[in-house]
Amino acid sequence: MRWIKRLFALLLLLVVACAALLAFYAFRSLPKMDGSLNLTGLSAPVKVQRDASDVTHVLASRPRDAWMAIGYVHAQERGWQLEFNRRVMRGTLSEVLGPNTLETDKLMRTLGIREAARRQFEGLPSDAKLALQAYSEGVNAFFAHTDQALSPEFLLLGIDPREDARAGRYWDPLDSVGWSLMMALDLGGNWGTEFARLSALEAIDTKALWELLPPYPGERPAATADLARLYRDLGVYRTKAVTTSAAPASETSTGIVASVREQIGADMQRWANELGQSDGKGSNNWVVNGSRTASGMPLLANDPHLGLSAPAIWYFARLQAPDADGVKGMDVIGATLPGTPFVVLGRTEQAAWGFTNTAPDVQDLYLEQINPANPAQYRVPSTGSEPAWANFGLRMETIQVKGEPDVSHMVRSTRHGPVLSDAQAIHGKVLDTGRFVLSLRWTALDTDNRNVIATMESNRAQSVDDLLKAFRDFHSPMQSVVMADRTGRIAFKAAGKVPVRAPENDIRGIAPAPGWDTRYDWTGWIPYEETPQDDGAARGWIATANQRIHAADYPHFLTQDWVAPYRQERIEAMLEQTPKHTLESFQAMHADQYAAATVRLLPFLQKANSDHPLAAAAQAALRDFKGEMRADAAAPLIYTAWVDAFTRRTVGERVGQERFAGMYGKRLFRSGVEGILERDDANWCGAARCAAASGLALTDALNRLQAAHGNDVSTWRWGNAHPAISIHRPFSNVKPLAKLFEVRTPTGGDPFTVNVGQYHLDKADAPFANRHAASLRAVYDLADMDNSRFIYQTGQSGNVLSGRYRDMSDTWVAVQYRTLTMKPEQWRSTLELRP
């Protein structure tokens, strides 16, 4: 007994010691928020103060010092986020994670994000270069000289950025330009949609393609070419299926690090395969003038919909500095993007603005024919009857791989841009890459991309006119900007560059075009003066929700792939039904969970016949369902599982289940399914017609829900199946760590509600989970700017050991806000950064 007691005491002592060490480490990993710190390179002291809403106020005497200080603060609060994002855009994940991320690195190197950033940086004016350089110095200074312990991700993965930071090469201005390009990559692409059409047309004809992926309501297909016949005549498809596999994990890797490397490789490959899809990438914004508000002054709301992550993509801060040293100052507050030194969405003292994604077609895929006599050449336009050929551009990239020899990756390019199919394994499953490759033309890679200037100037704007002038330089991706100022003026402008396509272009960027035919080349750009705009005078309000933003007679082609107008129509209805809007009416709009898309298909579900033992209970739950996608109800779950099962049956069987699996997930084919059901289309539903397919889908859905949620339909809850998951990279991929690092909470809504909750139905572990939602919500009160509000779904800290890592989550779910003020009554903390 004596030895047992001693052993127990020893174990208890070890547990206490470990707990003490963990507590000490956790304390040391938190940023210093009070007192003072030295920051070499500042010209004068800078105050960094946090208010009751946990917004960080950077108060400097010179713009350069403010930009340097926000770089330091971002590194303090979001160090791992900077590290991971830097490696993604540079294509250096494999240097620390091994061969599992090699395909993602190859894609980033192929796109040439860093090369494009270098060209764009060289063309910037001196004050923009100064801002990016100062920001980089702030980031590097933190990692080089801080006493703050690195966050757990660095320790668990064995990554130490301090040596590079001391040499000044950890973060540089090209990384900030590059991160702007990565945002354009996430928001501004349709290459995946073009490839999906190419893939589908191997199995169906052109008419069926427009049934599956129909154009915007009231429009005809933008492409008039018979695409199926074109690709068949060219012989672009492989003659047999090709399977690919992920790179093997290093044999020397063991334990948690090996698990992280393997899982993150698969995760990043999924991410890469999903690029170039506009599906589910939306936002809402609206603004009303004083004639429609109780205060007599404008109100402006914004909720950009992005992939949910922990930490969040945004960091709220204020940057204040007067004009100094020939550089114009700023006083601006709102959402900064860690990796860049500016407020992206927010307000100044006199003006406010908000974005939604316009999603014009600014990416075109080109089929490049390989010279059968010389595979180093591809076909180019010819003035004669014989084909003409030119050499591929070549650039060798060397990728360091942890634990293995370096990998050499040859990047090929054509007159249109990089050869994308060299870095997208999925292309090789469809395309005969021995005869054809796919190259990418993308506006964001152009040298004249001046997003940095536009964002910097918006931070100085004091009027709608100033904002309109600032966004003239905005390039990629085009944004639908609503704005207001304290004179009472409101406006909307589509800001960004969109190519002009020739009248004889019968594909119009909808699907891959023959790269040797000049009629498919871009012929110019839509002038800024001619992009859609509105002053709000006609109705007293303006709203956008990724719908078609122009009238049917607009003279330019922007895209065919607008988002179905369900959210827009709901926002318009709510704006009209309230004569005088307030912050509270805007809050109710942000919270709205009515889904007109659900109401449209609900009668087909309510008529579905199923012999499943739970069918009667399911139909009873649907009886009083009015399309409100509430978290505490069963009906939204039953409906969503049914429409998913119906889509898998009808579309999957028509195009082939393997092909369908590569296209479905974020892409829901909902507009196509609506048409199939409403036409009772036997070509898709089969000879027994759509009622039979609907009944079988209900049986499939109930089998699935019974297995996951039990036999009592009355206990089923949409919110349990539809939690908002803010994923952490990489630790969402490691089950023992996911619960700690992710932020999860039950939510309502769906992809078609104003309070959006986009699910990815290809995620087998949680297919209905809310993964793409309001990345922030903001309301700006032009009657009293300091009465403006904001919230987002995690917290300001990027350190999981901080109490500020997830402290906004419950407020976000409840659609409540924090105050966004430049004049806080008190400071929660005050830190002075000293030269």
PDB file of N, CA and C in Angstrom, residues 612 614 618 634-642 698-711 713 716 718 721 768:
ATOM      1  N   HIS A 612     -41.233   3.807 -46.336  1.00  0.00           N
ATOM      2  CA  HIS A 612     -40.351   3.804 -45.165  1.00  0.00           C
ATOM      3  C   HIS A 612     -41.191   3.929 -43.891  1.00  0.00           C
ATOM      4  N   LEU A 614     -40.793   5.553 -41.297  1.00  0.00           N
ATOM      5  CA  LEU A 614     -40.824   6.906 -40.731  1.00  0.00           C
ATOM      6  C   LEU A 614     -41.445   7.918 -41.687  1.00  0.00           C
ATOM      7  N   ALA A 618     -42.416  11.837 -40.972  1.00  0.00           N
ATOM      8  CA  ALA A 618     -41.694  12.866 -41.717  1.00  0.00           C
ATOM      9  C   ALA A 618     -42.672  13.805 -42.407  1.00  0.00           C
ATOM     10  N   ALA A 634     -37.279  19.964 -37.485  1.00  0.00           N
ATOM     11  CA  ALA A 634     -36.891  18.770 -38.235  1.00  0.00           C
ATOM     12  C   ALA A 634     -37.111  18.945 -39.733  1.00  0.00           C
ATOM     13  N   ALA A 635     -38.109  19.737 -40.113  1.00  0.00           N
ATOM     14  CA  ALA A 635     -38.486  19.842 -41.520  1.00  0.00           C
ATOM     15  C   ALA A 635     -37.345  20.285 -42.428  1.00  0.00           C
ATOM     16  N   PRO A 636     -36.544  21.288 -42.049  1.00  0.00           N
ATOM     17  CA  PRO A 636     -35.431  21.669 -42.932  1.00  0.00           C
ATOM     18  C   PRO A 636     -34.454  20.526 -43.192  1.00  0.00           C
ATOM     19  N   LEU A 637     -34.249  19.682 -42.185  1.00  0.00           N
ATOM     20  CA  LEU A 637     -33.345  18.545 -42.339  1.00  0.00           C
ATOM     21  C   LEU A 637     -33.940  17.515 -43.304  1.00  0.00           C
ATOM     22  N   ILE A 638     -35.221  17.231 -43.157  1.00  0.00           N
ATOM     23  CA  ILE A 638     -35.869  16.254 -44.044  1.00  0.00           C
ATOM     24  C   ILE A 638     -35.847  16.758 -45.483  1.00  0.00           C
ATOM     25  N   TYR A 639     -36.195  18.022 -45.672  1.00  0.00           N
ATOM     26  CA  TYR A 639     -36.199  18.594 -47.018  1.00  0.00           C
ATOM     27  C   TYR A 639     -34.815  18.529 -47.644  1.00  0.00           C
ATOM     28  N   THR A 640     -33.789  18.946 -46.907  1.00  0.00           N
ATOM     29  CA  THR A 640     -32.435  19.012 -47.472  1.00  0.00           C
ATOM     30  C   THR A 640     -31.924  17.620 -47.816  1.00  0.00           C
ATOM     31  N   ALA A 641     -32.188  16.631 -46.943  1.00  0.00           N
ATOM     32  CA  ALA A 641     -31.759  15.263 -47.227  1.00  0.00           C
ATOM     33  C   ALA A 641     -32.492  14.709 -48.447  1.00  0.00           C
ATOM     34  N   TRP A 642     -33.773  15.068 -48.604  1.00  0.00           N
ATOM     35  CA  TRP A 642     -34.536  14.591 -49.771  1.00  0.00           C
ATOM     36  C   TRP A 642     -34.023  15.190 -51.074  1.00  0.00           C
ATOM     37  N   LEU A 698     -37.018  10.081 -51.120  1.00  0.00           N
ATOM     38  CA  LEU A 698     -37.462  10.234 -49.730  1.00  0.00           C
ATOM     39  C   LEU A 698     -37.081   9.011 -48.916  1.00  0.00           C
ATOM     40  N   THR A 699     -37.222   7.848 -49.485  1.00  0.00           N
ATOM     41  CA  THR A 699     -36.806   6.633 -48.779  1.00  0.00           C
ATOM     42  C   THR A 699     -35.302   6.664 -48.498  1.00  0.00           C
ATOM     43  N   ASP A 700     -34.524   7.025 -49.511  1.00  0.00           N
ATOM     44  CA  ASP A 700     -33.073   7.146 -49.308  1.00  0.00           C
ATOM     45  C   ASP A 700     -32.765   8.119 -48.174  1.00  0.00           C
ATOM     46  N   ALA A 701     -33.442   9.276 -48.194  1.00  0.00           N
ATOM     47  CA  ALA A 701     -33.177  10.304 -47.191  1.00  0.00           C
ATOM     48  C   ALA A 701     -33.526   9.823 -45.792  1.00  0.00           C
ATOM     49  N   LEU A 702     -34.667   9.156 -45.659  1.00  0.00           N
ATOM     50  CA  LEU A 702     -35.093   8.698 -44.333  1.00  0.00           C
ATOM     51  C   LEU A 702     -34.189   7.589 -43.814  1.00  0.00           C
ATOM     52  N   ASN A 703     -33.721   6.729 -44.677  1.00  0.00           N
ATOM     53  CA  ASN A 703     -32.743   5.727 -44.241  1.00  0.00           C
ATOM     54  C   ASN A 703     -31.506   6.405 -43.676  1.00  0.00           C
ATOM     55  N   ARG A 704     -31.049   7.412 -44.352  1.00  0.00           N
ATOM     56  CA  ARG A 704     -29.840   8.132 -43.936  1.00  0.00           C
ATOM     57  C   ARG A 704     -30.067   8.871 -42.624  1.00  0.00           C
ATOM     58  N   LEU A 705     -31.205   9.559 -42.510  1.00  0.00           N
ATOM     59  CA  LEU A 705     -31.473  10.332 -41.301  1.00  0.00           C
ATOM     60  C   LEU A 705     -31.750   9.433 -40.102  1.00  0.00           C
ATOM     61  N   GLN A 706     -32.403   8.310 -40.332  1.00  0.00           N
ATOM     62  CA  GLN A 706     -32.652   7.376 -39.245  1.00  0.00           C
ATOM     63  C   GLN A 706     -31.340   6.850 -38.677  1.00  0.00           C
ATOM     64  N   ALA A 707     -30.407   6.527 -39.553  1.00  0.00           N
ATOM     65  CA  ALA A 707     -29.111   6.014 -39.097  1.00  0.00           C
ATOM     66  C   ALA A 707     -28.335   7.073 -38.310  1.00  0.00           C
ATOM     67  N   ALA A 708     -28.484   8.329 -38.707  1.00  0.00           N
ATOM     68  CA  ALA A 708     -27.692   9.388 -38.070  1.00  0.00           C
ATOM     69  C   ALA A 708     -28.376   9.995 -36.850  1.00  0.00           C
ATOM     70  N   HIS A 709     -29.735  10.035 -36.846  1.00  0.00           N
ATOM     71  CA  HIS A 709     -30.439  10.812 -35.822  1.00  0.00           C
ATOM     72  C   HIS A 709     -31.464  10.016 -35.027  1.00  0.00           C
ATOM     73  N   GLY A 710     -31.638   8.728 -35.335  1.00  0.00           N
ATOM     74  CA  GLY A 710     -32.525   7.902 -34.541  1.00  0.00           C
ATOM     75  C   GLY A 710     -33.906   7.744 -35.136  1.00  0.00           C
ATOM     76  N   ASN A 711     -34.768   7.032 -34.407  1.00  0.00           N
ATOM     77  CA  ASN A 711     -36.080   6.636 -34.912  1.00  0.00           C
ATOM     78  C   ASN A 711     -37.194   7.638 -34.614  1.00  0.00           C
ATOM     79  N   VAL A 713     -38.646  11.052 -35.191  1.00  0.00           N
ATOM     80  CA  VAL A 713     -38.525  12.228 -36.056  1.00  0.00           C
ATOM     81  C   VAL A 713     -38.697  13.517 -35.259  1.00  0.00           C
ATOM     82  N   TRP A 716     -35.462  15.150 -34.246  1.00  0.00           N
ATOM     83  CA  TRP A 716     -34.501  15.586 -35.258  1.00  0.00           C
ATOM     84  C   TRP A 716     -34.427  17.115 -35.272  1.00  0.00           C
ATOM     85  N   TRP A 718     -32.500  20.427 -37.389  1.00  0.00           N
ATOM     86  CA  TRP A 718     -31.650  20.916 -38.470  1.00  0.00           C
ATOM     87  C   TRP A 718     -30.334  21.452 -37.916  1.00  0.00           C
ATOM     88  N   ALA A 721     -27.528  18.892 -37.423  1.00  0.00           N
ATOM     89  CA  ALA A 721     -26.891  18.430 -38.657  1.00  0.00           C
ATOM     90  C   ALA A 721     -26.206  19.567 -39.402  1.00  0.00           C
ATOM     91  N   PHE A 768     -24.180  18.196 -44.245  1.00  0.00           N
ATOM     92  CA  PHE A 768     -25.100  19.326 -44.135  1.00  0.00           C
ATOM     93  C   PHE A 768     -24.541  20.454 -43.277  1.00  0.00           C
TER      94      PHE A 768
END
